[in-house]
Short mmCIF file of C-alpha atoms in Angstrom, two decimals:
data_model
loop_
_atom_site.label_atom_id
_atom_site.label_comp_id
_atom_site.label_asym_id
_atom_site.label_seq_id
_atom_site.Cartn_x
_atom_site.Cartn_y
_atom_site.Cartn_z
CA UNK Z 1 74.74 -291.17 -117.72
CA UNK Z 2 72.17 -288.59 -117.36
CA UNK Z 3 70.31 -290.32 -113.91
CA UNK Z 4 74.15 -290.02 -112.84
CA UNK Z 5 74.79 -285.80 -113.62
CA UNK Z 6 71.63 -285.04 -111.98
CA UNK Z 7 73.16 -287.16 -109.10
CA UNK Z 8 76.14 -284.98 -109.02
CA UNK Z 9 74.31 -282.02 -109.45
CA UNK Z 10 71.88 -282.29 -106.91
CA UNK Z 11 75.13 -283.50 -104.49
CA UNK Z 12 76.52 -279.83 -105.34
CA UNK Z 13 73.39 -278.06 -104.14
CA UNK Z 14 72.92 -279.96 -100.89
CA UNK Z 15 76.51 -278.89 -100.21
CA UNK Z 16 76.73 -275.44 -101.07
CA UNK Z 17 73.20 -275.27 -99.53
CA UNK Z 18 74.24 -276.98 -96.55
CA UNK Z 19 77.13 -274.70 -95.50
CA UNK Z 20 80.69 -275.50 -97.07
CA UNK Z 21 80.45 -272.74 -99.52
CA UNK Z 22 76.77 -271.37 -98.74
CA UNK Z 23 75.01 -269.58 -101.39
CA UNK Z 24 73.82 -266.43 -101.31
CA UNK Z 25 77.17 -265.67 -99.68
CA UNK Z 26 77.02 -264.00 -96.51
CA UNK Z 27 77.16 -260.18 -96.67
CA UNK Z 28 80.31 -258.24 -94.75
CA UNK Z 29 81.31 -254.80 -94.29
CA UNK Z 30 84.40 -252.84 -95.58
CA UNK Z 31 85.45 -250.14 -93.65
CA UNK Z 32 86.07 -246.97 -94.92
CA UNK Z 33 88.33 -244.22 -93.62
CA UNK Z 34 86.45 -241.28 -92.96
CA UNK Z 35 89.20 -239.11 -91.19
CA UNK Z 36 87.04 -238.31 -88.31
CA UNK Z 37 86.42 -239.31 -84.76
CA UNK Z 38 83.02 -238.53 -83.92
CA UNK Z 39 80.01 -240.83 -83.20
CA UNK Z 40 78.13 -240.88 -86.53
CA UNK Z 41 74.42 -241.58 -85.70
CA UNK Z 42 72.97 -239.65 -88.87
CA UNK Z 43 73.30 -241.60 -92.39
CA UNK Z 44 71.77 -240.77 -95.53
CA UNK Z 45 72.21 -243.29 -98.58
CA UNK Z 46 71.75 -241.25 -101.66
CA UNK Z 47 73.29 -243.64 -104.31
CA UNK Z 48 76.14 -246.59 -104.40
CA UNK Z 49 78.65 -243.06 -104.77
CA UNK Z 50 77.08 -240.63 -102.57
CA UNK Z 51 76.40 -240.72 -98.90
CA UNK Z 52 76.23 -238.47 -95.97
CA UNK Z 53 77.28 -238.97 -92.46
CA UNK Z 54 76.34 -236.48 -88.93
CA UNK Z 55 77.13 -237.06 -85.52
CA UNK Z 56 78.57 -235.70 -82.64
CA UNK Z 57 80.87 -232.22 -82.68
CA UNK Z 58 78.80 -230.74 -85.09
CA UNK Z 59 80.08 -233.28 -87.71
CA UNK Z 60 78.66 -233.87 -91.05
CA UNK Z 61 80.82 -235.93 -93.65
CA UNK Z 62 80.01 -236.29 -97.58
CA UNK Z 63 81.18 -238.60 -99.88
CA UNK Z 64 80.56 -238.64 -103.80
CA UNK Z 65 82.81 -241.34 -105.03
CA UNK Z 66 81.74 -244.58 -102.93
CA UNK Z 67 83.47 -243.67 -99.87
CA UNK Z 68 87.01 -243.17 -100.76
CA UNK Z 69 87.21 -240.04 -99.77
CA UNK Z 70 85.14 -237.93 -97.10
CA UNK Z 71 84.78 -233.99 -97.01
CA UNK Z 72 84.15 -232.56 -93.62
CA UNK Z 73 81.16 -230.06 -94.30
CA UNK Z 74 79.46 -228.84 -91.03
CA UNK Z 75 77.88 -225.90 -90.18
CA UNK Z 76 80.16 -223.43 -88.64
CA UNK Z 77 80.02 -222.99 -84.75
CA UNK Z 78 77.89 -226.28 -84.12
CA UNK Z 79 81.06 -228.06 -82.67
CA UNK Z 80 78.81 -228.39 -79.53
CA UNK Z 81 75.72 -229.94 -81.17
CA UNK Z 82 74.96 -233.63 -82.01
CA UNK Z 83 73.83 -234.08 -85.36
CA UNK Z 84 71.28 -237.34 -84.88
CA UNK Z 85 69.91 -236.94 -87.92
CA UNK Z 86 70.53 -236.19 -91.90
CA UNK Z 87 68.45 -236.47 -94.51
CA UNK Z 88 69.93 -236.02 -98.25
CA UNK Z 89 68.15 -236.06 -101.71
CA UNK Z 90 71.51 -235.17 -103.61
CA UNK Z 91 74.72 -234.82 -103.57
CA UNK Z 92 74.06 -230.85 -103.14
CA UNK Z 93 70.94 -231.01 -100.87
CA UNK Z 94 70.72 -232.00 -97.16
CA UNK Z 95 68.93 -231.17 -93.69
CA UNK Z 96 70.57 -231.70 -90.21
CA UNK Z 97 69.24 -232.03 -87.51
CA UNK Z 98 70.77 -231.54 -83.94
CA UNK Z 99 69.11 -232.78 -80.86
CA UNK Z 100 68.84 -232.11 -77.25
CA UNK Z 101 66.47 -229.69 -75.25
CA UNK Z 102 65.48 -226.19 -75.94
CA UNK Z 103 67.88 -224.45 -78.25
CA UNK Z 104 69.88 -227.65 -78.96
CA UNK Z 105 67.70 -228.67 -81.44
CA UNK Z 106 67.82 -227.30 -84.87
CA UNK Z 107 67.56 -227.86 -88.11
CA UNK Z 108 70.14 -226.70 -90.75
CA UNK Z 109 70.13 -226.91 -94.83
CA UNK Z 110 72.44 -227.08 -97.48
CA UNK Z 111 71.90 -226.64 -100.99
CA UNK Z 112 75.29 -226.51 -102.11
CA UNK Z 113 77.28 -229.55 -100.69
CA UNK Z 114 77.90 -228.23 -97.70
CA UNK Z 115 79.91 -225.08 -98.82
CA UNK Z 116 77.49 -222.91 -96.54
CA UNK Z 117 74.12 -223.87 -94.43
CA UNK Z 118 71.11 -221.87 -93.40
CA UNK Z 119 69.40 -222.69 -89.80
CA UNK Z 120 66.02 -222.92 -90.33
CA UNK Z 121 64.88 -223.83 -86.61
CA UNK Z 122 65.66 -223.45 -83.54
CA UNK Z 123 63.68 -224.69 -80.77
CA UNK Z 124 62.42 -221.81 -78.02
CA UNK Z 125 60.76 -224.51 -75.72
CA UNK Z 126 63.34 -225.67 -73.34
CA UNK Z 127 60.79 -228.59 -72.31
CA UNK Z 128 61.00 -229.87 -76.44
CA UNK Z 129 63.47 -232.00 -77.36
CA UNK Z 130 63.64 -233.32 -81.11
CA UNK Z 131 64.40 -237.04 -81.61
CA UNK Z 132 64.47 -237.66 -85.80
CA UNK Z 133 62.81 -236.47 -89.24
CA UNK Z 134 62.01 -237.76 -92.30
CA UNK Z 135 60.89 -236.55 -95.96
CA UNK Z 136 57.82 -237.91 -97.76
CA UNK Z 137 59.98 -236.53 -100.88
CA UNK Z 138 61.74 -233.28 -101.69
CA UNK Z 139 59.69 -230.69 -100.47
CA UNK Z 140 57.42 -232.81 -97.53
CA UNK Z 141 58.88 -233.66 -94.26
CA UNK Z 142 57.81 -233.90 -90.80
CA UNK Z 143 60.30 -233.63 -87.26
CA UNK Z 144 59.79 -235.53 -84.03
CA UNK Z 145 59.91 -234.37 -80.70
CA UNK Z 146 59.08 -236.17 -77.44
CA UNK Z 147 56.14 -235.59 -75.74
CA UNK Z 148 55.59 -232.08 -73.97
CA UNK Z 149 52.10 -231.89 -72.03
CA UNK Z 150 51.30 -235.73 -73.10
CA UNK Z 151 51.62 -235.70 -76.57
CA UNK Z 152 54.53 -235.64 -79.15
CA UNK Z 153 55.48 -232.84 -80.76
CA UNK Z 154 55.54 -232.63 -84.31
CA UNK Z 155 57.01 -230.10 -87.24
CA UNK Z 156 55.99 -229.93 -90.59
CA UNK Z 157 57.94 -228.64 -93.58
CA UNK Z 158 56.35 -228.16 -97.47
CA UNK Z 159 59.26 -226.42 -98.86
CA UNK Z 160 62.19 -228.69 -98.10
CA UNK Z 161 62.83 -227.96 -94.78
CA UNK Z 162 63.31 -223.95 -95.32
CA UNK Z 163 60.56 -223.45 -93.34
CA UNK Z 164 59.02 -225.25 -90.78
CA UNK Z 165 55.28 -225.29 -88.49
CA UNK Z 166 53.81 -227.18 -85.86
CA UNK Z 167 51.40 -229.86 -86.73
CA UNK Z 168 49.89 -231.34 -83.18
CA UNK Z 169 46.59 -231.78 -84.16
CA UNK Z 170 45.46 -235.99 -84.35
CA UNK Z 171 48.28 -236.64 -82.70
CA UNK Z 172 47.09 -239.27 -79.54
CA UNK Z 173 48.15 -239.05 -75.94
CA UNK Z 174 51.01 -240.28 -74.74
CA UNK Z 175 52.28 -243.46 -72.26
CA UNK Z 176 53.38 -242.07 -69.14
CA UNK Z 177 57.34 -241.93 -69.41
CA UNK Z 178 56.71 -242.66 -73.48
CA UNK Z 179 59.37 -241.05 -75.38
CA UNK Z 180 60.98 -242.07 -79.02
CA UNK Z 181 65.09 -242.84 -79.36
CA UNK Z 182 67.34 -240.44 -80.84
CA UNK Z 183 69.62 -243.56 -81.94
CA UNK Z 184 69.72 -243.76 -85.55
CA UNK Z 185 67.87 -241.02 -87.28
CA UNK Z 186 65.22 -243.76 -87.65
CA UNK Z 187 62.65 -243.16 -85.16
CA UNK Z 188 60.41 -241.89 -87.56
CA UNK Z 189 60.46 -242.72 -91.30
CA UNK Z 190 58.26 -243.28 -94.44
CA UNK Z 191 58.02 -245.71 -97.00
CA UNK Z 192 61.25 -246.36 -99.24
CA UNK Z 193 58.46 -245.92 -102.16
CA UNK Z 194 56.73 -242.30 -101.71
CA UNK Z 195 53.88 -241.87 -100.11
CA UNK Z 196 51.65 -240.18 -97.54
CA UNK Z 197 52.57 -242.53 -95.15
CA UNK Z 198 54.92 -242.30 -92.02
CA UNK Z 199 55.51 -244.04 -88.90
CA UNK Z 200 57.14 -243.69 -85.41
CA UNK Z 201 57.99 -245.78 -82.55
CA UNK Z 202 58.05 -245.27 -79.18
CA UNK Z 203 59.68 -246.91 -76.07
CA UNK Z 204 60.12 -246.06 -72.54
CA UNK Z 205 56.61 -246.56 -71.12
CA UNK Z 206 54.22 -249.21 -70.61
CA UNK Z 207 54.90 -250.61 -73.75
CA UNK Z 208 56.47 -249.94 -76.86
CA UNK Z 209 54.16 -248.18 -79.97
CA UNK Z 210 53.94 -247.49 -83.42
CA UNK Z 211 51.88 -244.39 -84.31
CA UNK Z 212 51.08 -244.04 -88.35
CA UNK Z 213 49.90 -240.89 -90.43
CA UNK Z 214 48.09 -241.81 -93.75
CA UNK Z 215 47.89 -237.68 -94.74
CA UNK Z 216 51.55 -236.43 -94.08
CA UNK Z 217 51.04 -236.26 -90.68
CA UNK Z 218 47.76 -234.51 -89.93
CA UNK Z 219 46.30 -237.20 -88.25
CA UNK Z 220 47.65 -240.33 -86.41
CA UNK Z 221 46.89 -243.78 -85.49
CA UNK Z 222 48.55 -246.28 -82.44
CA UNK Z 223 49.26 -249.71 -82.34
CA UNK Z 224 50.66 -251.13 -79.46
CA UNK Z 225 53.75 -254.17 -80.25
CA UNK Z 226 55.25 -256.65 -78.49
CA UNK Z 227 58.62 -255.45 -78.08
CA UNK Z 228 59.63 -254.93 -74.72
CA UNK Z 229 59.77 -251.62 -73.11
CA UNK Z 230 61.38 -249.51 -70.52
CA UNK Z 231 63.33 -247.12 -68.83
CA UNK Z 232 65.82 -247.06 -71.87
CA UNK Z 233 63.95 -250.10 -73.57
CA UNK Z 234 61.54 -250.22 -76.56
CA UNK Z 235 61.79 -249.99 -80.24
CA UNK Z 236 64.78 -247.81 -81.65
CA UNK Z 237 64.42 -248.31 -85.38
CA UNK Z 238 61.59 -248.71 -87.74
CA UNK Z 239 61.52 -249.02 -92.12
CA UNK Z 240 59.04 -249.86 -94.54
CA UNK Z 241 59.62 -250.78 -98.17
CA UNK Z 242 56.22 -249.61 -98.88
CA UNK Z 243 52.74 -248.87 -97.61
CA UNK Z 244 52.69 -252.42 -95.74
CA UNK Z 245 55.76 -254.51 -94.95
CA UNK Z 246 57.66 -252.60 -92.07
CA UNK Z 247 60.43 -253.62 -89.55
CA UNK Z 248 60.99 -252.94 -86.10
CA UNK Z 249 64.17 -253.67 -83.85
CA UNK Z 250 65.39 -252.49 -80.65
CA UNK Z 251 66.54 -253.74 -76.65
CA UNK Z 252 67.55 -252.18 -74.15
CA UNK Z 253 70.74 -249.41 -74.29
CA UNK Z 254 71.71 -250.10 -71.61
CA UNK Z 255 71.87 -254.06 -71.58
CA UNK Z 256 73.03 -254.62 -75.13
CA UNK Z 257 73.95 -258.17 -74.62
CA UNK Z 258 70.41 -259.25 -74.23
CA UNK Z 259 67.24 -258.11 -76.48
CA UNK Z 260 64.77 -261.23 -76.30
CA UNK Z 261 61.30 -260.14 -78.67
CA UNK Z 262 63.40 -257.64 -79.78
CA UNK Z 263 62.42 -257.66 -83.51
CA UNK Z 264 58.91 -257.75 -85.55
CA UNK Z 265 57.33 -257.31 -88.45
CA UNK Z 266 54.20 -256.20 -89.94
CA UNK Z 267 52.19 -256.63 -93.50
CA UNK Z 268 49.24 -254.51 -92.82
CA UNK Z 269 50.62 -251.01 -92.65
CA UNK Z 270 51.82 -251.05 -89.01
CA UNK Z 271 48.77 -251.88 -87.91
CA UNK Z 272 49.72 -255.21 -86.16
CA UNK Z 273 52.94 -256.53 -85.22
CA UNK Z 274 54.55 -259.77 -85.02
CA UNK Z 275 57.42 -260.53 -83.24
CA UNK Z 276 60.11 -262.59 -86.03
CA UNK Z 277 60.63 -266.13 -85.13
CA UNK Z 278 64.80 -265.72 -84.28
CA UNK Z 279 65.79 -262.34 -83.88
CA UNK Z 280 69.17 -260.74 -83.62
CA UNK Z 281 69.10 -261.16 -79.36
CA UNK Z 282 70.96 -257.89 -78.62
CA UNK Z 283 70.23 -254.61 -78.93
CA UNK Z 284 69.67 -253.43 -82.16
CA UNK Z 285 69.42 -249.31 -83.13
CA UNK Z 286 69.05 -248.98 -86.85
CA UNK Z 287 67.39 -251.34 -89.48
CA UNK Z 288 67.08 -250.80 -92.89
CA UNK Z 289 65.74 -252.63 -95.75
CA UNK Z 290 68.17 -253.47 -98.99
CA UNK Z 291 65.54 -251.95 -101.29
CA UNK Z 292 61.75 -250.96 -102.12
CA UNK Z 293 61.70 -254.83 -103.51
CA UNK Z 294 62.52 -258.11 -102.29
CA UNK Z 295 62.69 -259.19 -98.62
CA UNK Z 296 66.44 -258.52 -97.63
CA UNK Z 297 67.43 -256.39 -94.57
CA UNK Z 298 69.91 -255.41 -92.49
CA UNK Z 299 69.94 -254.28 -89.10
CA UNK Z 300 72.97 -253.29 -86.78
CA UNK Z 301 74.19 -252.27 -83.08
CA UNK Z 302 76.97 -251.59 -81.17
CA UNK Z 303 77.54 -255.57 -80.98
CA UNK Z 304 76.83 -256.31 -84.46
CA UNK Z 305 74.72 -256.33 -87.50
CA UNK Z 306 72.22 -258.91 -88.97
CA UNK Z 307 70.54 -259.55 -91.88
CA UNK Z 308 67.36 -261.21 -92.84
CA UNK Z 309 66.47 -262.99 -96.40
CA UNK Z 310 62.75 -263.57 -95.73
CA UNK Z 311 61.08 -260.45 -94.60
CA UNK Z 312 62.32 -260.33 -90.73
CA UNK Z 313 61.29 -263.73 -90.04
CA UNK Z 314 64.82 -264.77 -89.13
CA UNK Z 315 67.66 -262.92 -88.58
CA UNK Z 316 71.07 -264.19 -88.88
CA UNK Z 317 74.49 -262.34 -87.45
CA UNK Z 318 77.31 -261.77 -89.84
CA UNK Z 319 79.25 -258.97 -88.37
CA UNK Z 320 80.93 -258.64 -84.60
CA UNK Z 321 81.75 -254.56 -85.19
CA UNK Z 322 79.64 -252.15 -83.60
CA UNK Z 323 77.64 -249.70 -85.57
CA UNK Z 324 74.48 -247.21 -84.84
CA UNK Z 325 72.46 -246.29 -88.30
CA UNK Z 326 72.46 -248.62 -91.70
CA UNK Z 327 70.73 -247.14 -95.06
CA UNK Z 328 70.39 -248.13 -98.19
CA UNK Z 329 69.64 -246.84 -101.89
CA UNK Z 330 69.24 -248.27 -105.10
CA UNK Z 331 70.84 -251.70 -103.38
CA UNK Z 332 73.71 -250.00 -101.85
CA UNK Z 333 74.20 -250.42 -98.31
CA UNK Z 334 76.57 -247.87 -96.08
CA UNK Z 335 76.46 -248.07 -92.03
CA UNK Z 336 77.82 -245.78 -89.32
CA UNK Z 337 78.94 -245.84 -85.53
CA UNK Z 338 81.14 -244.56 -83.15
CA UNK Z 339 84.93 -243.21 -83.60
CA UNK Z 340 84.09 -242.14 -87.11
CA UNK Z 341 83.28 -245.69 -88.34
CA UNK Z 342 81.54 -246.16 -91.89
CA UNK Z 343 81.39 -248.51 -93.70
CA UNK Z 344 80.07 -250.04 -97.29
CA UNK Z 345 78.06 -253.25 -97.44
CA UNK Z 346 80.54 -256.06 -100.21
#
């Protein structure tokens, strides 16, 4: 009797293994109804009930009860900025940041929900143009701007992004035609565990780069990956669950059918790069790993999102909708696109 149950049981797992049922079960979006229209490229995960969304018309949207309802809470007169980029540590506190060149880009703050906002910078060098930012933790932060005079520009903040200072120095030459993407907010990011760490990737030149800061951005180091890049190819998304493990995607904007090589991973830092062994094969603009622990990620594009159970080894598709930016907090999951699309990962 017994030889014969751990027949039957050992049936049941090469089915549900095999495909039938499939176990974990695939993961799927549901879409929420935001109320808006814009192109939401910014996306800040706070919690499983609080998330922010930016984007295009000066848009920011706030949720604090899991996305069932959304609170339009923009800066006033911004309707003709593009909000790429939002980074939350509450569901009071935010920074925005709008890109394009000269005056276009900006930073703005909130400490109150989005009842009012301060701008606390505004770009004077019409040859600057500010791609992303990201936040060691509450106070530390550092802002990315392409590369004026052959090297990328570079803001510091110490005080939450009230105030905010150049910080060129260490910072090593750039490609000719190297420039980051202003896709997803996720050009440049640090580890989802706090650190000094922080990363950036490149496209649009020779080839495609990671530069990494070990001191909050006073000095840099370049590795060179073996994504493909371009005119509007390279890598447009980076994370890193901690000092070591990190994922890159990317492809080509403007063929987003086809994105061969167009994922990798690294375990030493950023230092090296591998390229995973089946990756999503279109163009892919925002990546984001489940949490600090455990190898699941997710990455997505305007053709569809992926995820990966083993680190970025493999990738496997399980959506068709299009999306820009995925992030995720405490194992909560949100993604954002185009015509006011967000969504929360079942």
């Amino acid at each position: 009797m017994r030889s014969r149950i751990v027949a039957i049981t050992l049936g049941l797992a090469v089915v549900l293994g095999a495909g039938g049922f499939g176990w974990p079960p695939a993961p799927s979006w549901r879409l929420l109804d935001t109320g808006s229209t814009a192109r939401l490229r910014g996306l800040a995960a706070v919690s499983d009930r609080v998330a922010w969304a930016s984007g295009t018309e000066g848009t920011v949207l706030r949720t604090g009860d899991g996305g069932r309802s959304w609170r339009s809470v923009g800066p006033p007169d911004t309707a003709g900025l593009q909000f790429r980029d939002i980074e939350a540590f509450d569901a009071e506190h935010a920074v925005v940041l709008s890109i394009g060149n000269g005056e276009d880009s900006r930073v703005y703050l909130t400490d109150n929900g989005g009842r009012t906002w301060t701008e606390t910078f505004r770009n004077t060098d019409e040859a600057a143009f500010y791609d992303c930012f990201a936040f060691f933790d509450r106070r530390h932060g550092l802002a990315l701007g392409d590369p004026v005079d052959g090297r990328f520009q570079l803001l510091a903040t110490e005080d939450g992004g009230r105030h905010w200072a150049p910080r060129h120095a260490g910072m090593p030459a750039a490609l000719d035609g190297e420039f980051a993407f202003a896709a997803s907010g996720t050009c440049l990011v640090t580890a989802a565990r706090p650190g000094p760490d922080a990363w950036f990737a490149t496209g649009g030149g020779s080839a495609s780069r990671v530069l990494r800061t070990a001191d909050l951005g006073r000095h840099w180091t370049v590795a060179t990956t073996p994504i493909p890049s371009g005119a509007s190819a390279g890598i447009y998304s980076l994370a890193f669950r901690d000092r070591a493990h990190g994922l890159a995607v990317g492809g080509d904007f403007a063929a987003p059918a086809a994105a061969p090589d167009a994922a990798a991973t690294s375990r030493d830092g950023g230092r090296t790069w591998t390229v995973a062994r089946t990756v999503p094969g279109e163009y892919r603009s925002g990546v984001a790993w489940r949490s600090p622990r455990g190898d699941t990620a997710y990455a997505v594009g305007p053709t569809g999102s992926d995820w990966t159970r083993d680190g970025g080894r493999t990738w496997t598709r399980f959506d068709t909708g299009s999306f820009d930016a995925v992030a995720c907090a405490d194992g909560a999951c949100w993604a954002s696109g185009e015509l006011g699309r967000v969504a929360r990962l079942r």
